[in-house]
Coordinates of C-alpha atoms and ligand atoms in Angstrom, one line a residue:
M1 CA 30.5 19.2 3.7
E2 CA 29.2 16.1 1.9
S3 CA 28.5 14.3 4.6
D4 CA 25.9 17.1 5.5
N5 CA 24.2 16.5 2.6
K6 CA 23.5 12.5 2.4
R7 CA 20.6 11.7 0.7
I8 CA 17.2 10.8 2.7
Y9 CA 15.2 8.4 1.2
L10 CA 11.9 8.2 1.1
S11 CA 11.3 5.0 2.9
A12 CA 14.5 2.8 2.8
P13 CA 15.2 -0.5 3.9
H14 CA 15.9 -1.2 7.6
M15 CA 17.9 -3.4 9.4
T16 CA 17.3 -5.2 12.9
G17 CA 20.9 -6.5 12.8
N18 CA 19.0 -10.2 13.8
E19 CA 18.5 -11.2 9.7
Q20 CA 22.0 -12.8 9.6
K21 CA 21.5 -15.0 12.3
Y22 CA 18.5 -16.7 10.5
I23 CA 20.3 -16.0 7.2
N24 CA 23.3 -18.5 8.6
S25 CA 21.1 -21.1 9.4
S26 CA 19.9 -21.3 6.4
F27 CA 22.8 -21.7 4.8
E28 CA 23.9 -24.2 7.8
S29 CA 21.3 -26.6 6.9
N30 CA 21.1 -26.1 3.6
W31 CA 18.0 -24.8 3.4
I32 CA 18.5 -22.1 1.0
A33 CA 16.0 -23.4 -1.7
P34 CA 12.6 -23.2 -1.9
L35 CA 10.9 -22.7 1.1
G36 CA 12.0 -24.5 4.4
P37 CA 11.9 -24.1 8.0
N38 CA 12.4 -20.0 7.9
V39 CA 9.4 -19.9 5.3
D40 CA 7.0 -21.8 8.0
R41 CA 7.8 -20.0 10.5
F42 CA 7.5 -16.5 9.0
E43 CA 3.9 -17.4 7.7
K44 CA 2.8 -18.8 11.3
E45 CA 4.3 -15.5 12.6
I46 CA 2.4 -13.3 10.1
S47 CA -0.6 -15.1 10.9
Q48 CA -0.8 -15.2 14.7
Y49 CA 0.5 -10.8 14.7
V50 CA -2.3 -10.2 12.2
G51 CA -5.1 -12.6 13.8
A52 CA -5.8 -14.6 10.3
N53 CA -5.7 -18.4 10.5
G54 CA -3.1 -19.0 7.8
A55 CA -0.5 -17.7 5.8
L56 CA 0.9 -18.1 2.1
A57 CA 4.5 -16.4 1.7
V58 CA 5.2 -15.3 -2.1
S59 CA 7.5 -13.8 -3.9
S60 CA 5.9 -10.6 -4.0
G61 CA 2.8 -8.5 -2.3
T62 CA 1.8 -8.3 -6.3
A63 CA 2.2 -11.9 -6.7
A64 CA 0.0 -12.5 -3.3
I65 CA -2.7 -10.2 -5.3
H66 CA -3.2 -12.2 -8.3
L67 CA -3.5 -15.7 -6.8
A68 CA -6.5 -14.1 -4.4
L69 CA -7.8 -13.1 -7.7
R70 CA -7.0 -16.7 -9.3
L71 CA -8.6 -18.1 -6.0
L72 CA -12.0 -16.2 -6.0
D73 CA -12.3 -17.9 -9.9
V74 CA -11.7 -14.0 -12.1
K75 CA -11.2 -15.0 -15.5
A76 CA -11.3 -13.5 -19.0
G77 CA -13.4 -10.4 -19.2
D78 CA -15.0 -11.2 -15.1
K79 CA -15.6 -7.3 -13.7
V80 CA -13.0 -6.8 -10.7
F81 CA -14.0 -3.4 -8.5
C82 CA -10.4 -1.3 -7.4
S83 CA -9.5 1.9 -5.8
T84 CA -8.0 4.1 -8.2
L85 CA -6.0 5.8 -5.9
T86 CA -3.0 3.7 -5.5
F87 CA -0.1 1.9 -6.9
V88 CA -0.4 0.2 -10.4
A89 CA 0.8 -3.3 -8.7
S90 CA -3.3 -3.6 -7.1
V91 CA -4.6 -3.2 -10.6
N92 CA -1.8 -5.2 -12.7
P93 CA -3.0 -8.7 -11.9
I94 CA -6.3 -8.3 -13.1
L95 CA -4.6 -7.7 -16.0
Y96 CA -3.4 -10.8 -15.7
Q97 CA -6.3 -12.3 -15.4
Q98 CA -7.9 -10.2 -18.6
A99 CA -10.6 -9.1 -16.7
V100 CA -11.4 -5.6 -16.5
P101 CA -11.4 -3.6 -13.9
V102 CA -13.8 -0.6 -12.3
F103 CA -11.8 2.2 -10.8
I104 CA -13.6 3.4 -8.0
D105 CA -12.3 7.1 -5.9
S106 CA -11.7 8.2 -2.8
E107 CA -12.8 10.0 0.1
F108 CA -11.5 12.8 2.2
D109 CA -11.9 10.7 5.3
T110 CA -9.6 8.6 4.3
W111 CA -8.3 8.7 1.4
N112 CA -9.3 5.1 0.2
M113 CA -12.8 3.4 -1.6
S114 CA -15.5 6.0 -0.9
P115 CA -18.4 4.2 -0.4
L116 CA -20.9 6.4 -2.3
A117 CA -18.8 5.6 -5.4
L118 CA -18.5 1.9 -4.9
K119 CA -22.5 1.8 -4.3
K120 CA -22.6 3.7 -7.3
A121 CA -20.8 1.6 -9.2
F122 CA -22.3 -1.9 -8.1
M123 CA -25.8 -0.4 -9.0
D124 CA -25.1 0.5 -12.2
A125 CA -23.1 -3.4 -12.3
E126 CA -26.8 -4.7 -11.1
K127 CA -28.5 -3.0 -14.0
E128 CA -26.6 -4.3 -16.3
G129 CA -26.5 -7.9 -15.1
N130 CA -22.7 -7.9 -14.7
L131 CA -22.0 -8.3 -11.0
P132 CA -17.6 -8.0 -10.3
K133 CA -15.8 -11.1 -8.7
A134 CA -14.1 -9.2 -6.1
V135 CA -13.4 -5.5 -5.0
I136 CA -9.4 -4.8 -4.4
V137 CA -9.8 -2.0 -1.8
V138 CA -6.3 -0.3 -0.8
H139 CA -5.3 1.2 2.5
L140 CA -3.1 3.8 1.4
Y141 CA -0.1 4.7 3.0
G142 CA -0.8 2.4 6.1
Q143 CA -4.6 4.1 6.4
S144 CA -7.8 1.6 6.3
A145 CA -10.2 2.4 4.2
K146 CA -13.8 2.4 5.6
M147 CA -14.8 -1.2 5.8
D148 CA -17.6 -1.5 7.7
E149 CA -19.3 0.6 5.1
I150 CA -17.4 -1.4 1.9
I151 CA -18.4 -4.4 4.0
E152 CA -22.2 -3.7 4.1
I153 CA -22.7 -3.1 0.5
C154 CA -20.0 -6.0 -0.6
T155 CA -22.5 -8.7 1.5
F156 CA -25.5 -7.2 0.2
Y157 CA -24.2 -8.1 -3.5
Q158 CA -22.6 -11.0 -1.8
V159 CA -18.8 -10.1 -3.5
P160 CA -15.4 -11.1 -2.0
I161 CA -13.2 -8.3 -1.1
I162 CA -9.3 -8.6 -1.1
E163 CA -7.5 -5.9 1.4
D164 CA -4.5 -4.4 -0.9
A165 CA -2.7 -4.0 2.7
A166 CA 0.5 -4.3 1.1
E167 CA 1.2 -0.3 2.8
S168 CA -1.1 -1.5 6.3
L169 CA 0.9 -4.0 8.5
G170 CA 0.7 -3.2 11.7
S171 CA -2.8 -0.8 11.1
T172 CA -5.8 -1.6 12.6
Y173 CA -9.4 -1.0 11.7
M174 CA -11.7 -0.8 15.3
G175 CA -9.0 -3.1 16.8
R176 CA -8.7 -5.8 13.8
K177 CA -5.4 -5.7 11.9
S178 CA -5.8 -4.2 8.4
G179 CA -5.8 -6.9 6.0
T180 CA -8.1 -10.0 8.4
I181 CA -11.5 -8.2 7.3
G182 CA -11.8 -9.1 3.7
K183 CA -11.7 -12.9 2.8
F184 CA -8.0 -12.2 1.5
G185 CA -5.0 -9.8 2.7
V186 CA -2.3 -8.5 1.0
Y187 CA 1.3 -7.7 2.4
S188 CA 4.2 -6.3 0.7
F189 CA 8.0 -7.1 1.6
N190 CA 9.5 -4.8 -1.0
G191 CA 12.4 -2.5 -0.2
N192 CA 10.6 0.7 0.8
K193 CA 7.5 -1.1 3.3
I194 CA 6.9 -0.8 6.6
I195 CA 8.9 -4.0 7.1
T196 CA 11.1 -5.8 4.2
T197 CA 12.8 -9.6 3.1
S198 CA 14.1 -7.1 -0.2
G199 CA 11.4 -8.1 -2.0
G200 CA 8.1 -10.3 -1.1
G201 CA 4.7 -10.5 0.0
M202 CA 1.8 -12.7 2.0
L203 CA -1.3 -13.7 1.2
V204 CA -3.7 -14.3 4.7
S205 CA -6.8 -15.4 4.7
N206 CA -9.2 -17.8 7.6
D207 CA -10.4 -19.9 4.6
H208 CA -7.6 -22.6 5.1
E209 CA -8.5 -24.3 2.0
A210 CA -8.0 -21.5 0.3
L211 CA -4.8 -21.3 1.0
V212 CA -3.6 -24.5 0.6
K213 CA -4.9 -24.1 -3.3
G214 CA -2.6 -21.1 -3.2
K215 CA 0.3 -22.9 -2.1
F216 CA -0.4 -25.6 -5.0
L217 CA -0.9 -22.4 -7.9
A218 CA 1.9 -20.8 -5.6
T219 CA 4.4 -23.9 -6.5
Q220 CA 3.3 -24.4 -10.7
A221 CA 0.4 -26.6 -9.3
R222 CA 2.0 -30.3 -9.8
D223 CA -1.0 -32.9 -9.5
I224 CA -0.5 -35.4 -7.1
S225 CA 1.7 -37.5 -9.1
P226 CA 4.5 -40.2 -9.5
Y227 CA 5.5 -37.7 -12.4
Y228 CA 5.3 -33.8 -13.0
Q229 CA 1.8 -34.0 -13.7
H230 CA -0.3 -30.8 -14.6
S231 CA -3.9 -29.8 -15.0
E232 CA -3.8 -26.4 -14.1
L233 CA -1.8 -23.2 -14.8
G234 CA 0.3 -23.0 -12.2
Y235 CA 3.2 -20.3 -11.0
N236 CA 6.3 -19.9 -9.5
Y237 CA 5.5 -17.7 -6.3
R238 CA 6.7 -19.0 -3.5
M239 CA 9.6 -17.0 -1.4
S240 CA 12.9 -18.5 -0.9
N241 CA 14.1 -19.7 2.6
I242 CA 16.4 -17.0 2.9
L243 CA 14.4 -14.4 2.8
A244 CA 11.8 -15.7 5.2
G245 CA 14.9 -15.6 7.5
I246 CA 15.2 -11.6 6.8
G247 CA 10.9 -11.2 7.2
I248 CA 11.2 -13.3 10.8
A249 CA 13.6 -10.4 12.3
Q250 CA 12.2 -7.9 10.6
L251 CA 8.5 -8.7 12.2
A252 CA 9.8 -9.2 15.5
E253 CA 10.5 -5.2 15.1
I254 CA 7.3 -4.2 13.6
E255 CA 5.7 -2.7 16.6
G256 CA 8.6 -0.7 17.0
R257 CA 8.6 0.3 13.4
V258 CA 5.0 1.6 13.5
S259 CA 5.5 3.5 17.1
Q260 CA 8.8 5.1 14.7
K261 CA 6.6 6.3 11.8
Q262 CA 3.8 7.7 14.1
A263 CA 6.7 10.0 16.0
I264 CA 8.3 10.9 12.3
F265 CA 4.3 12.1 11.5
Q266 CA 3.8 13.9 14.5
R267 CA 7.2 15.8 14.7
Y268 CA 5.8 17.1 11.0
V269 CA 2.7 18.1 12.2
R270 CA 4.0 19.6 15.2
E271 CA 6.9 21.5 12.6
L272 CA 5.2 22.6 9.6
G273 CA 1.3 22.3 10.8
H274 CA 1.0 25.8 11.4
I275 CA 1.5 26.0 7.4
K276 CA -2.7 26.9 7.2
E277 CA -2.2 25.4 3.9
F278 CA -0.9 22.2 4.9
V279 CA -3.7 19.1 5.2
F280 CA -2.0 16.5 6.8
M281 CA -3.9 12.9 6.0
P282 CA -6.4 12.1 8.7
E283 CA -6.3 9.2 11.0
Y284 CA -9.8 7.9 11.0
Q285 CA -11.8 7.4 13.8
G286 CA -11.5 3.5 15.3
T287 CA -8.2 3.4 13.1
R288 CA -4.7 2.8 13.9
H289 CA -2.8 4.7 11.0
N290 CA 1.2 3.0 10.7
R291 CA 2.1 6.5 8.6
W292 CA 3.9 3.9 6.5
L293 CA 4.7 7.8 4.3
T294 CA 4.0 11.2 5.8
A295 CA 1.7 12.8 3.6
F296 CA -0.3 16.2 3.0
F297 CA -2.0 18.2 0.8
I298 CA -1.2 21.9 -0.1
D299 CA -5.1 23.6 0.2
S300 CA -5.5 26.3 -1.4
V301 CA -7.7 28.0 -4.3
Q302 CA -4.5 29.7 -5.4
P303 CA -1.6 27.9 -3.9
M304 CA 2.3 29.5 -3.4
F305 CA 3.5 26.4 -5.3
T306 CA 2.6 23.2 -6.7
P307 CA 4.0 20.1 -4.9
L308 CA 5.8 19.3 -7.9
E309 CA 7.9 22.3 -7.6
L310 CA 8.0 21.9 -3.1
I311 CA 9.7 18.2 -4.2
Q312 CA 12.0 19.9 -6.6
E313 CA 13.3 22.2 -4.2
L314 CA 13.9 19.2 -1.5
E315 CA 15.4 17.6 -4.3
N316 CA 17.9 19.8 -4.8
E317 CA 18.9 19.5 -1.3
N318 CA 19.4 16.0 -1.8
I319 CA 15.8 14.9 -0.6
E320 CA 13.6 12.4 -1.4
A321 CA 9.9 13.7 -2.0
R322 CA 7.2 12.0 -4.0
P323 CA 3.4 12.6 -5.1
V324 CA 0.8 11.1 -3.8
W325 CA -0.2 8.1 -6.2
K326 CA -1.2 9.2 -10.1
P327 CA -4.7 7.6 -9.7
M328 CA -5.0 4.7 -11.9
H329 CA -8.0 5.6 -14.2
L330 CA -5.6 8.4 -15.3
Q331 CA -2.8 6.2 -16.1
P332 CA -2.0 5.2 -20.0
L333 CA -2.5 1.7 -19.5
L334 CA -5.7 2.2 -17.7
K335 CA -7.2 5.0 -19.7
E336 CA -10.0 3.1 -21.0
Y337 CA -11.8 1.3 -18.1
R338 CA -14.3 2.7 -16.0
F339 CA -14.3 5.5 -13.1
Y340 CA -16.4 5.8 -10.5
P341 CA -16.1 9.6 -8.9
H342 CA -16.8 10.3 -5.4
S343 CA -19.8 12.7 -6.6
I344 CA -20.9 14.1 -9.8
H345 CA -18.8 17.5 -8.4
L346 CA -15.9 15.9 -6.9
N347 CA -13.1 13.6 -7.8
V348 CA -11.2 13.1 -4.8
A349 CA -8.2 11.2 -6.1
D350 CA -7.6 13.4 -8.9
C351 CA -7.1 16.2 -6.6
L352 CA -5.2 14.5 -4.3
F353 CA -2.8 13.4 -7.1
Q354 CA -2.5 17.1 -7.8
K355 CA -2.5 18.7 -4.5
G356 CA -0.4 16.1 -2.3
V357 CA 3.0 15.2 -1.0
C358 CA 4.6 12.3 0.9
L359 CA 7.6 12.8 2.9
P360 CA 10.6 11.0 3.8
S361 CA 9.6 8.3 6.3
G362 CA 12.3 6.2 7.0
T363 CA 12.8 4.8 10.5
N364 CA 16.2 4.7 10.2
M365 CA 16.0 8.7 9.3
T366 CA 18.0 10.6 12.1
E367 CA 16.4 13.6 14.0
E368 CA 19.0 16.0 12.2
E369 CA 18.0 14.5 8.5
Q370 CA 14.1 15.3 9.7
A371 CA 15.6 18.9 10.3
R372 CA 16.9 19.0 7.0
V373 CA 13.7 18.1 5.2
I374 CA 11.3 20.4 8.1
Q375 CA 14.1 23.3 7.7
T376 CA 13.8 23.1 3.9
I377 CA 10.1 23.2 3.8
Q378 CA 9.7 26.0 6.1
S379 CA 13.0 28.3 4.2
F380 CA 10.8 27.7 0.6
V381 CA 7.2 28.1 2.3
S382 CA 8.9 31.2 3.4
R383 CA 10.1 32.3 0.5
K384 CA 6.8 31.6 -1.4
R385 CA 5.0 34.0 1.1
K386 CA 7.4 36.6 0.7
Q387 CA 7.4 36.6 -3.1
R388 CA 3.5 36.5 -3.3
F389 CA 3.1 39.2 -0.8
I390 CA 5.8 41.2 -3.2
A391 CA 3.9 40.6 -6.7
T392 CA 0.3 41.9 -4.5
Ligands
PLP1 C1 4.0 -2.2 -2.9 C2 2.2 -2.4 -3.3 C3 2.0 -3.4 -3.7 C4 2.8 -4.4 -4.5 O1 4.3 -5.0 -3.7 P1 5.3 -5.6 -4.6 O2 6.0 -6.8 -3.2 O3 6.3 -4.6 -4.6 O4 5.2 -6.6 -5.3 C5 0.8 -3.6 -4.0 N1 -0.1 -3.3 -3.7 C6 0.0 -1.5 -3.0 C7 -0.7 -0.5 -2.7 C8 1.9 -1.4 -2.5 O5 1.8 0.0 -2.6

């Protein structure tokens, strides 16, 4: 039956039903573009929700990272340290500025930036007399990095932090919202994120002046003048009033979405946790993990199967699963840049990439659909166990 085999996505957009109301209000007032009351309200509500002084709504998370780099005066030839285990959007804005990324490995407690590797990179940079202008810390799949340790190092060298919280809206670190701990925080409302505006992003900060400057840069950097006059390079990066309307309705549901994501994760653990090779991504002490995606890695010296084989098996059942992000230092685009491993003997990001799997985690996935995912994995694992048993 076709309906039995409906595609299950990794994390599909999940509308609340209230989005249309805000879109209609834009039409009725003809606030179609640019900006307008929905944008103002969305910014205010995001900053209230995360506890930041201010927020700037932009066209994507990538644009927000780019603005943060501009606001920190990152220029051609400047160094920027960045988590290696991430999506390329964390890094591309560094290249837009013709700056030089240096990639920092992960550690196993959070899968995020290793304070050990970060410290090593700083010590080398200091020796070379060339400290980075900024550090971009990613909170992968919704798990916060070890911010206390990272802040201690960055404070010592007086280098500001940009938190790439594109995947971690709703997560917390020691009671504070992810994205509000560094100098700047970045969220994404791309289609597969925990809430979506179909496409969009947000820059948050406690530095009001920086956000005013960010708004100026995001609207083509128009001087205060009766003409269209420009003294600086700007961008067309603002969010449209229609999309901000979607965001308002989505944000109202964020706490519910986090609970739903956590429930999806807990069910995977309940029903697959007995498979001894599966190590699920931890929730680090003192943090709340929004479980944007449920992720685990296959921990075995001689694994029964590879992540790609499992992902293919799921694909055969019309289920979308993915490997863990391919680290940036392994990307053909970025292979010329430096990389600092967790330790001489241990390269954590490569290990997570080679062994890791992300499972469907959409909040509109039904219980039956999740059962289908679990069933497919269980029968694949027992088939592989049998084959292994017969072969040995
Ligand atoms: C999605 C994502 C981004 C980029 O956000 P866009 O809105 O798609 O530009 C940046 N960093 C990470 C880690 C992401 O997952």
